[in-house]
């Protein structure tokens, strides 16, 4: 999980250089393994001295966007897409924002009795029936995540009969007045079970990054509990926060509100 905290003491020039270089890497303009322009070339491009450029490169190196140093020319590192928890948006929207092509492979959609923990989180009676969706999510046709989502009955029923490999679950829920607007996230690591391994192409027991999410609608009602398991080499999570009263982050944009992350157990 990547957590970035804003600082008001860094040079605006170094922040501008850092933001521009990071954008080029994230968008694939500069691909993994590509050598960066020299410090002198970057100084000419941004009209600055070596100090801000070196600070920008040091920050990118710390974040893993570039590798090298101590006499070795910097090159672009392998970038793992980072999902921000500061905004509430779908996997599809996130993937497209990263310049990736999202995909879905639905494994099952069925009514079933909820496990005790899931029923409790959704504020349902013990043994209540939920609609459970299991699907694999893809980026550029590569499976990176398996998701198990349980919906309260009146919400889940709008998904029955839909082609969920192509339809947007979040859009369908919103269209029926069940838009998800708030969530609580818990992030940890788990071992892949046999279904995870088969769906994601990893050995059973491999480490996966797990995100558990309890989502609520505009009325504050808990309507979905989901557990997403990611191949750790393909995803990280980012939280951007700020001290009270601070209005900008490192990239010069509006700071996100702090996010509470606590156990769902």
mmCIF file of C-alpha atoms in Angstrom:
data_model
loop_
_atom_site.group_PDB
_atom_site.id
_atom_site.type_symbol
_atom_site.label_atom_id
_atom_site.label_comp_id
_atom_site.label_asym_id
_atom_site.label_seq_id
_atom_site.Cartn_x
_atom_site.Cartn_y
_atom_site.Cartn_z
ATOM 1 C CA UNK A 1 0.000 0.000 0.000
ATOM 2 C CA UNK A 2 1.406 3.369 -1.000
ATOM 3 C CA UNK A 3 0.622 6.203 1.405
ATOM 4 C CA UNK A 4 1.703 9.678 0.376
ATOM 5 C CA UNK A 5 1.560 12.643 2.703
ATOM 6 C CA UNK A 6 1.805 16.192 1.408
ATOM 7 C CA UNK A 7 4.579 18.525 2.368
ATOM 8 C CA UNK A 8 4.524 22.273 1.995
ATOM 9 C CA UNK A 9 8.302 22.755 2.195
ATOM 10 C CA UNK A 10 9.448 21.218 -1.081
ATOM 11 C CA UNK A 11 10.415 23.322 -4.045
ATOM 12 C CA UNK A 12 7.484 23.914 -6.412
ATOM 13 C CA UNK A 13 9.878 23.350 -9.321
ATOM 14 C CA UNK A 14 10.911 19.909 -8.057
ATOM 15 C CA UNK A 15 7.257 19.010 -7.579
ATOM 16 C CA UNK A 16 6.450 20.084 -11.121
ATOM 17 C CA UNK A 17 9.332 18.058 -12.530
ATOM 18 C CA UNK A 18 8.390 15.050 -10.438
ATOM 19 C CA UNK A 19 4.705 15.211 -11.441
ATOM 20 C CA UNK A 20 5.508 15.494 -15.153
ATOM 21 C CA UNK A 21 8.033 12.631 -15.151
ATOM 22 C CA UNK A 22 5.710 10.425 -13.121
ATOM 23 C CA UNK A 23 2.869 11.105 -15.590
ATOM 24 C CA UNK A 24 5.064 10.067 -18.513
ATOM 25 C CA UNK A 25 5.935 6.813 -16.760
ATOM 26 C CA UNK A 26 2.387 6.033 -15.625
ATOM 27 C CA UNK A 27 0.976 6.635 -19.103
ATOM 28 C CA UNK A 28 3.613 4.484 -20.768
ATOM 29 C CA UNK A 29 5.291 7.325 -22.643
ATOM 30 C CA UNK A 30 8.453 6.115 -20.933
ATOM 31 C CA UNK A 31 8.377 2.320 -20.665
ATOM 32 C CA UNK A 32 10.079 0.049 -18.133
ATOM 33 C CA UNK A 33 13.832 -0.216 -18.728
ATOM 34 C CA UNK A 34 14.060 2.996 -20.727
ATOM 35 C CA UNK A 35 16.917 5.317 -19.784
ATOM 36 C CA UNK A 36 15.863 8.728 -18.529
ATOM 37 C CA UNK A 37 17.195 11.910 -20.138
ATOM 38 C CA UNK A 38 20.325 13.257 -18.504
ATOM 39 C CA UNK A 39 20.093 15.730 -15.638
ATOM 40 C CA UNK A 40 21.435 18.402 -17.972
ATOM 41 C CA UNK A 41 18.669 17.662 -20.511
ATOM 42 C CA UNK A 42 16.000 17.791 -17.814
ATOM 43 C CA UNK A 43 17.392 21.077 -16.521
ATOM 44 C CA UNK A 44 17.111 22.561 -20.013
ATOM 45 C CA UNK A 45 13.593 21.185 -20.515
ATOM 46 C CA UNK A 46 12.247 22.560 -17.238
ATOM 47 C CA UNK A 47 14.378 25.691 -17.127
ATOM 48 C CA UNK A 48 15.854 24.942 -13.741
ATOM 49 C CA UNK A 49 19.075 23.994 -11.977
ATOM 50 C CA UNK A 50 20.252 20.502 -11.001
ATOM 51 C CA UNK A 51 18.967 20.778 -7.416
ATOM 52 C CA UNK A 52 15.217 20.557 -8.172
ATOM 53 C CA UNK A 53 15.821 17.896 -10.829
ATOM 54 C CA UNK A 54 17.815 15.753 -8.419
ATOM 55 C CA UNK A 55 15.144 16.099 -5.725
ATOM 56 C CA UNK A 56 12.486 15.050 -8.224
ATOM 57 C CA UNK A 57 14.530 12.026 -9.316
ATOM 58 C CA UNK A 58 15.196 11.040 -5.703
ATOM 59 C CA UNK A 59 11.466 11.120 -4.939
ATOM 60 C CA UNK A 60 10.649 9.025 -8.019
ATOM 61 C CA UNK A 61 13.365 6.556 -7.066
ATOM 62 C CA UNK A 62 11.915 6.229 -3.561
ATOM 63 C CA UNK A 63 8.485 5.507 -5.070
ATOM 64 C CA UNK A 64 9.878 2.861 -7.410
ATOM 65 C CA UNK A 65 9.159 4.772 -10.616
ATOM 66 C CA UNK A 66 12.843 4.810 -11.501
ATOM 67 C CA UNK A 67 15.780 2.644 -10.517
ATOM 68 C CA UNK A 68 19.514 3.218 -10.585
ATOM 69 C CA UNK A 69 21.755 5.673 -8.869
ATOM 70 C CA UNK A 70 25.177 5.698 -7.198
ATOM 71 C CA UNK A 71 26.922 5.982 -10.524
ATOM 72 C CA UNK A 72 24.308 4.078 -12.553
ATOM 73 C CA UNK A 73 22.129 6.060 -14.991
ATOM 74 C CA UNK A 74 18.479 6.071 -13.874
ATOM 75 C CA UNK A 75 16.028 3.972 -15.869
ATOM 76 C CA UNK A 76 12.273 3.547 -15.670
ATOM 77 C CA UNK A 77 11.235 0.862 -13.189
ATOM 78 C CA UNK A 78 8.318 -1.538 -13.476
ATOM 79 C CA UNK A 79 5.256 0.455 -12.488
ATOM 80 C CA UNK A 80 2.491 -1.304 -10.569
ATOM 81 C CA UNK A 81 -0.878 0.435 -11.061
ATOM 82 C CA UNK A 82 -2.001 2.088 -7.833
ATOM 83 C CA UNK A 83 -5.643 2.433 -6.875
ATOM 84 C CA UNK A 84 -6.454 5.448 -4.766
ATOM 85 C CA UNK A 85 -8.856 4.898 -1.892
ATOM 86 C CA UNK A 86 -9.486 8.631 -1.683
ATOM 87 C CA UNK A 87 -12.197 8.445 -4.328
ATOM 88 C CA UNK A 88 -15.117 6.071 -4.812
ATOM 89 C CA UNK A 89 -14.929 4.686 -8.330
ATOM 90 C CA UNK A 90 -15.273 1.371 -10.087
ATOM 91 C CA UNK A 91 -12.539 -0.995 -11.221
ATOM 92 C CA UNK A 92 -13.460 -0.142 -14.812
ATOM 93 C CA UNK A 93 -13.107 3.598 -14.273
ATOM 94 C CA UNK A 94 -9.780 3.108 -12.479
ATOM 95 C CA UNK A 95 -8.412 0.847 -15.236
ATOM 96 C CA UNK A 96 -9.343 3.289 -17.978
ATOM 97 C CA UNK A 97 -7.819 6.178 -16.040
ATOM 98 C CA UNK A 98 -4.580 4.162 -15.955
ATOM 99 C CA UNK A 99 -4.698 3.748 -19.726
ATOM 100 C CA UNK A 100 -5.536 0.035 -19.425
ATOM 101 C CA UNK A 101 -8.292 -2.017 -21.004
ATOM 102 C CA UNK A 102 -10.561 -3.514 -18.311
ATOM 103 C CA UNK A 103 -12.175 -6.908 -18.664
ATOM 104 C CA UNK A 104 -14.408 -9.253 -16.687
ATOM 105 C CA UNK A 105 -14.958 -13.003 -16.605
ATOM 106 C CA UNK A 106 -17.982 -13.936 -14.501
ATOM 107 C CA UNK A 107 -17.633 -17.257 -12.687
ATOM 108 C CA UNK A 108 -20.988 -17.364 -10.894
ATOM 109 C CA UNK A 109 -23.993 -15.301 -9.849
ATOM 110 C CA UNK A 110 -26.381 -17.005 -7.469
ATOM 111 C CA UNK A 111 -28.599 -16.633 -4.448
ATOM 112 C CA UNK A 112 -27.184 -18.326 -1.373
ATOM 113 C CA UNK A 113 -27.302 -18.193 2.403
ATOM 114 C CA UNK A 114 -24.826 -15.652 3.703
ATOM 115 C CA UNK A 115 -22.012 -16.667 6.001
ATOM 116 C CA UNK A 116 -22.542 -15.407 9.540
ATOM 117 C CA UNK A 117 -19.878 -12.709 9.242
ATOM 118 C CA UNK A 118 -21.263 -11.423 5.937
ATOM 119 C CA UNK A 119 -24.841 -11.379 7.257
ATOM 120 C CA UNK A 120 -23.691 -9.387 10.277
ATOM 121 C CA UNK A 121 -21.831 -6.835 8.172
ATOM 122 C CA UNK A 122 -24.827 -6.377 5.891
ATOM 123 C CA UNK A 123 -27.089 -6.058 8.930
ATOM 124 C CA UNK A 124 -29.130 -9.101 7.928
ATOM 125 C CA UNK A 125 -30.538 -11.917 10.021
ATOM 126 C CA UNK A 126 -28.497 -15.061 10.556
ATOM 127 C CA UNK A 127 -28.817 -17.317 7.506
ATOM 128 C CA UNK A 128 -30.352 -14.620 5.314
ATOM 129 C CA UNK A 129 -30.133 -15.064 1.554
ATOM 130 C CA UNK A 130 -27.817 -12.781 -0.417
ATOM 131 C CA UNK A 131 -26.918 -12.549 -4.092
ATOM 132 C CA UNK A 132 -23.279 -13.579 -4.506
ATOM 133 C CA UNK A 133 -21.200 -12.594 -7.523
ATOM 134 C CA UNK A 134 -17.793 -14.155 -8.206
ATOM 135 C CA UNK A 135 -15.812 -12.751 -11.085
ATOM 136 C CA UNK A 136 -12.267 -12.310 -12.371
ATOM 137 C CA UNK A 137 -11.125 -8.829 -13.355
ATOM 138 C CA UNK A 138 -8.561 -8.286 -16.096
ATOM 139 C CA UNK A 139 -6.217 -5.533 -17.231
ATOM 140 C CA UNK A 140 -5.204 -5.735 -20.891
ATOM 141 C CA UNK A 141 -6.523 -9.341 -20.894
ATOM 142 C CA UNK A 142 -4.320 -10.356 -17.945
ATOM 143 C CA UNK A 143 -6.248 -11.661 -14.887
ATOM 144 C CA UNK A 144 -5.164 -9.594 -11.900
ATOM 145 C CA UNK A 145 -7.988 -9.946 -9.366
ATOM 146 C CA UNK A 146 -10.763 -12.276 -8.260
ATOM 147 C CA UNK A 147 -13.723 -10.665 -6.522
ATOM 148 C CA UNK A 148 -16.443 -12.189 -4.373
ATOM 149 C CA UNK A 149 -19.263 -9.736 -3.723
ATOM 150 C CA UNK A 150 -22.420 -10.306 -1.666
ATOM 151 C CA UNK A 151 -25.427 -8.013 -2.132
ATOM 152 C CA UNK A 152 -28.525 -7.641 0.008
ATOM 153 C CA UNK A 153 -31.466 -9.305 -1.837
ATOM 154 C CA UNK A 154 -33.317 -6.277 -3.212
ATOM 155 C CA UNK A 155 -30.063 -4.842 -4.570
ATOM 156 C CA UNK A 156 -28.594 -8.072 -5.918
ATOM 157 C CA UNK A 157 -31.712 -9.055 -7.815
ATOM 158 C CA UNK A 158 -31.188 -6.253 -10.354
ATOM 159 C CA UNK A 159 -28.082 -8.127 -11.521
ATOM 160 C CA UNK A 160 -29.907 -11.371 -12.273
ATOM 161 C CA UNK A 161 -30.027 -12.042 -15.998
ATOM 162 C CA UNK A 162 -27.491 -9.385 -16.964
ATOM 163 C CA UNK A 163 -24.412 -10.072 -19.083
ATOM 164 C CA UNK A 164 -22.004 -9.153 -16.313
ATOM 165 C CA UNK A 165 -18.955 -9.748 -18.493
ATOM 166 C CA UNK A 166 -19.915 -6.564 -20.315
ATOM 167 C CA UNK A 167 -22.408 -4.693 -18.126
ATOM 168 C CA UNK A 168 -21.193 -2.355 -15.386
ATOM 169 C CA UNK A 169 -22.426 -3.513 -11.978
ATOM 170 C CA UNK A 170 -22.016 -0.070 -10.424
ATOM 171 C CA UNK A 171 -23.869 1.588 -13.314
ATOM 172 C CA UNK A 172 -26.738 -0.920 -13.127
ATOM 173 C CA UNK A 173 -27.093 -0.437 -9.389
ATOM 174 C CA UNK A 174 -27.109 3.333 -9.801
ATOM 175 C CA UNK A 175 -29.704 3.085 -12.585
ATOM 176 C CA UNK A 176 -32.031 1.244 -10.198
ATOM 177 C CA UNK A 177 -31.486 3.730 -7.366
ATOM 178 C CA UNK A 178 -28.895 1.689 -5.480
ATOM 179 C CA UNK A 179 -25.793 3.753 -6.195
ATOM 180 C CA UNK A 180 -22.834 2.946 -3.940
ATOM 181 C CA UNK A 181 -21.454 6.148 -2.467
ATOM 182 C CA UNK A 182 -19.479 5.189 0.635
ATOM 183 C CA UNK A 183 -17.163 2.345 1.580
ATOM 184 C CA UNK A 184 -14.894 1.098 4.332
ATOM 185 C CA UNK A 185 -11.767 -0.732 3.163
ATOM 186 C CA UNK A 186 -9.502 -3.211 4.922
ATOM 187 C CA UNK A 187 -6.284 -4.308 3.221
ATOM 188 C CA UNK A 188 -4.104 -7.279 4.128
ATOM 189 C CA UNK A 189 -2.342 -10.278 2.593
ATOM 190 C CA UNK A 190 -3.729 -13.798 2.211
ATOM 191 C CA UNK A 191 -2.669 -17.074 0.597
ATOM 192 C CA UNK A 192 -4.346 -18.078 -2.654
ATOM 193 C CA UNK A 193 -6.831 -20.916 -2.348
ATOM 194 C CA UNK A 194 -7.320 -23.399 -5.233
ATOM 195 C CA UNK A 195 -10.036 -21.261 -6.911
ATOM 196 C CA UNK A 196 -7.859 -18.159 -6.638
ATOM 197 C CA UNK A 197 -4.928 -20.019 -8.133
ATOM 198 C CA UNK A 198 -6.897 -21.380 -11.072
ATOM 199 C CA UNK A 199 -8.571 -18.047 -11.829
ATOM 200 C CA UNK A 200 -5.436 -15.935 -11.539
ATOM 201 C CA UNK A 201 -2.858 -18.367 -12.844
ATOM 202 C CA UNK A 202 -0.834 -18.490 -9.626
ATOM 203 C CA UNK A 203 0.140 -21.445 -7.409
ATOM 204 C CA UNK A 204 -2.178 -22.326 -4.549
ATOM 205 C CA UNK A 205 -0.702 -20.694 -1.464
ATOM 206 C CA UNK A 206 0.794 -17.732 -3.361
ATOM 207 C CA UNK A 207 0.575 -14.374 -1.584
ATOM 208 C CA UNK A 208 -2.296 -12.171 -2.730
ATOM 209 C CA UNK A 209 -3.176 -8.610 -1.771
ATOM 210 C CA UNK A 210 -6.690 -8.644 -0.312
ATOM 211 C CA UNK A 211 -9.092 -5.713 -0.127
ATOM 212 C CA UNK A 212 -12.276 -6.190 1.890
ATOM 213 C CA UNK A 213 -14.921 -3.564 1.239
ATOM 214 C CA UNK A 214 -18.227 -2.768 2.906
ATOM 215 C CA UNK A 215 -20.239 -0.395 0.696
ATOM 216 C CA UNK A 216 -23.262 1.725 1.552
ATOM 217 C CA UNK A 217 -25.853 3.560 -0.477
ATOM 218 C CA UNK A 218 -26.882 7.194 -0.232
ATOM 219 C CA UNK A 219 -29.117 6.368 2.753
ATOM 220 C CA UNK A 220 -26.228 4.845 4.691
ATOM 221 C CA UNK A 221 -27.527 1.281 4.338
ATOM 222 C CA UNK A 222 -24.937 -1.478 3.984
ATOM 223 C CA UNK A 223 -25.769 -3.073 0.620
ATOM 224 C CA UNK A 224 -22.595 -4.836 -0.543
ATOM 225 C CA UNK A 225 -19.735 -6.700 1.072
ATOM 226 C CA UNK A 226 -16.904 -7.618 -1.288
ATOM 227 C CA UNK A 227 -13.554 -9.318 -1.005
ATOM 228 C CA UNK A 228 -11.120 -8.691 -3.842
ATOM 229 C CA UNK A 229 -7.877 -10.669 -4.085
ATOM 230 C CA UNK A 230 -5.175 -9.166 -6.305
ATOM 231 C CA UNK A 231 -2.012 -10.608 -7.736
ATOM 232 C CA UNK A 232 0.390 -8.492 -5.724
ATOM 233 C CA UNK A 233 2.688 -7.748 -8.659
ATOM 234 C CA UNK A 234 -0.139 -6.008 -10.506
ATOM 235 C CA UNK A 235 -1.718 -3.680 -7.949
ATOM 236 C CA UNK A 236 -1.020 -1.421 -5.006
ATOM 237 C CA UNK A 237 -3.320 0.872 -3.034
ATOM 238 C CA UNK A 238 -2.634 4.547 -2.427
ATOM 239 C CA UNK A 239 -4.015 6.822 0.271
ATOM 240 C CA UNK A 240 -3.484 10.560 -0.096
ATOM 241 C CA UNK A 241 -4.249 12.476 3.073
ATOM 242 C CA UNK A 242 -3.546 15.848 4.638
ATOM 243 C CA UNK A 243 -3.518 17.610 7.955
ATOM 244 C CA UNK A 244 -6.662 19.567 8.797
ATOM 245 C CA UNK A 245 -6.750 22.863 6.936
ATOM 246 C CA UNK A 246 -4.167 21.871 4.322
ATOM 247 C CA UNK A 247 -5.487 22.419 0.793
ATOM 248 C CA UNK A 248 -2.922 20.963 -1.578
ATOM 249 C CA UNK A 249 -0.946 17.781 -2.146
ATOM 250 C CA UNK A 250 2.479 17.062 -3.628
ATOM 251 C CA UNK A 251 1.215 17.332 -7.163
ATOM 252 C CA UNK A 252 -0.443 20.670 -6.475
ATOM 253 C CA UNK A 253 -4.016 19.385 -6.514
ATOM 254 C CA UNK A 254 -6.678 19.425 -3.848
ATOM 255 C CA UNK A 255 -5.875 17.112 -0.961
ATOM 256 C CA UNK A 256 -8.094 14.131 -0.297
ATOM 257 C CA UNK A 257 -10.004 13.733 2.907
ATOM 258 C CA UNK A 258 -8.431 11.310 5.381
ATOM 259 C CA UNK A 259 -9.716 7.736 5.069
ATOM 260 C CA UNK A 260 -10.458 5.529 8.012
ATOM 261 C CA UNK A 261 -9.198 1.977 7.524
ATOM 262 C CA UNK A 262 -10.150 -0.411 10.274
ATOM 263 C CA UNK A 263 -10.787 -4.107 10.727
ATOM 264 C CA UNK A 264 -13.958 -5.676 9.400
ATOM 265 C CA UNK A 265 -13.562 -8.695 11.655
#
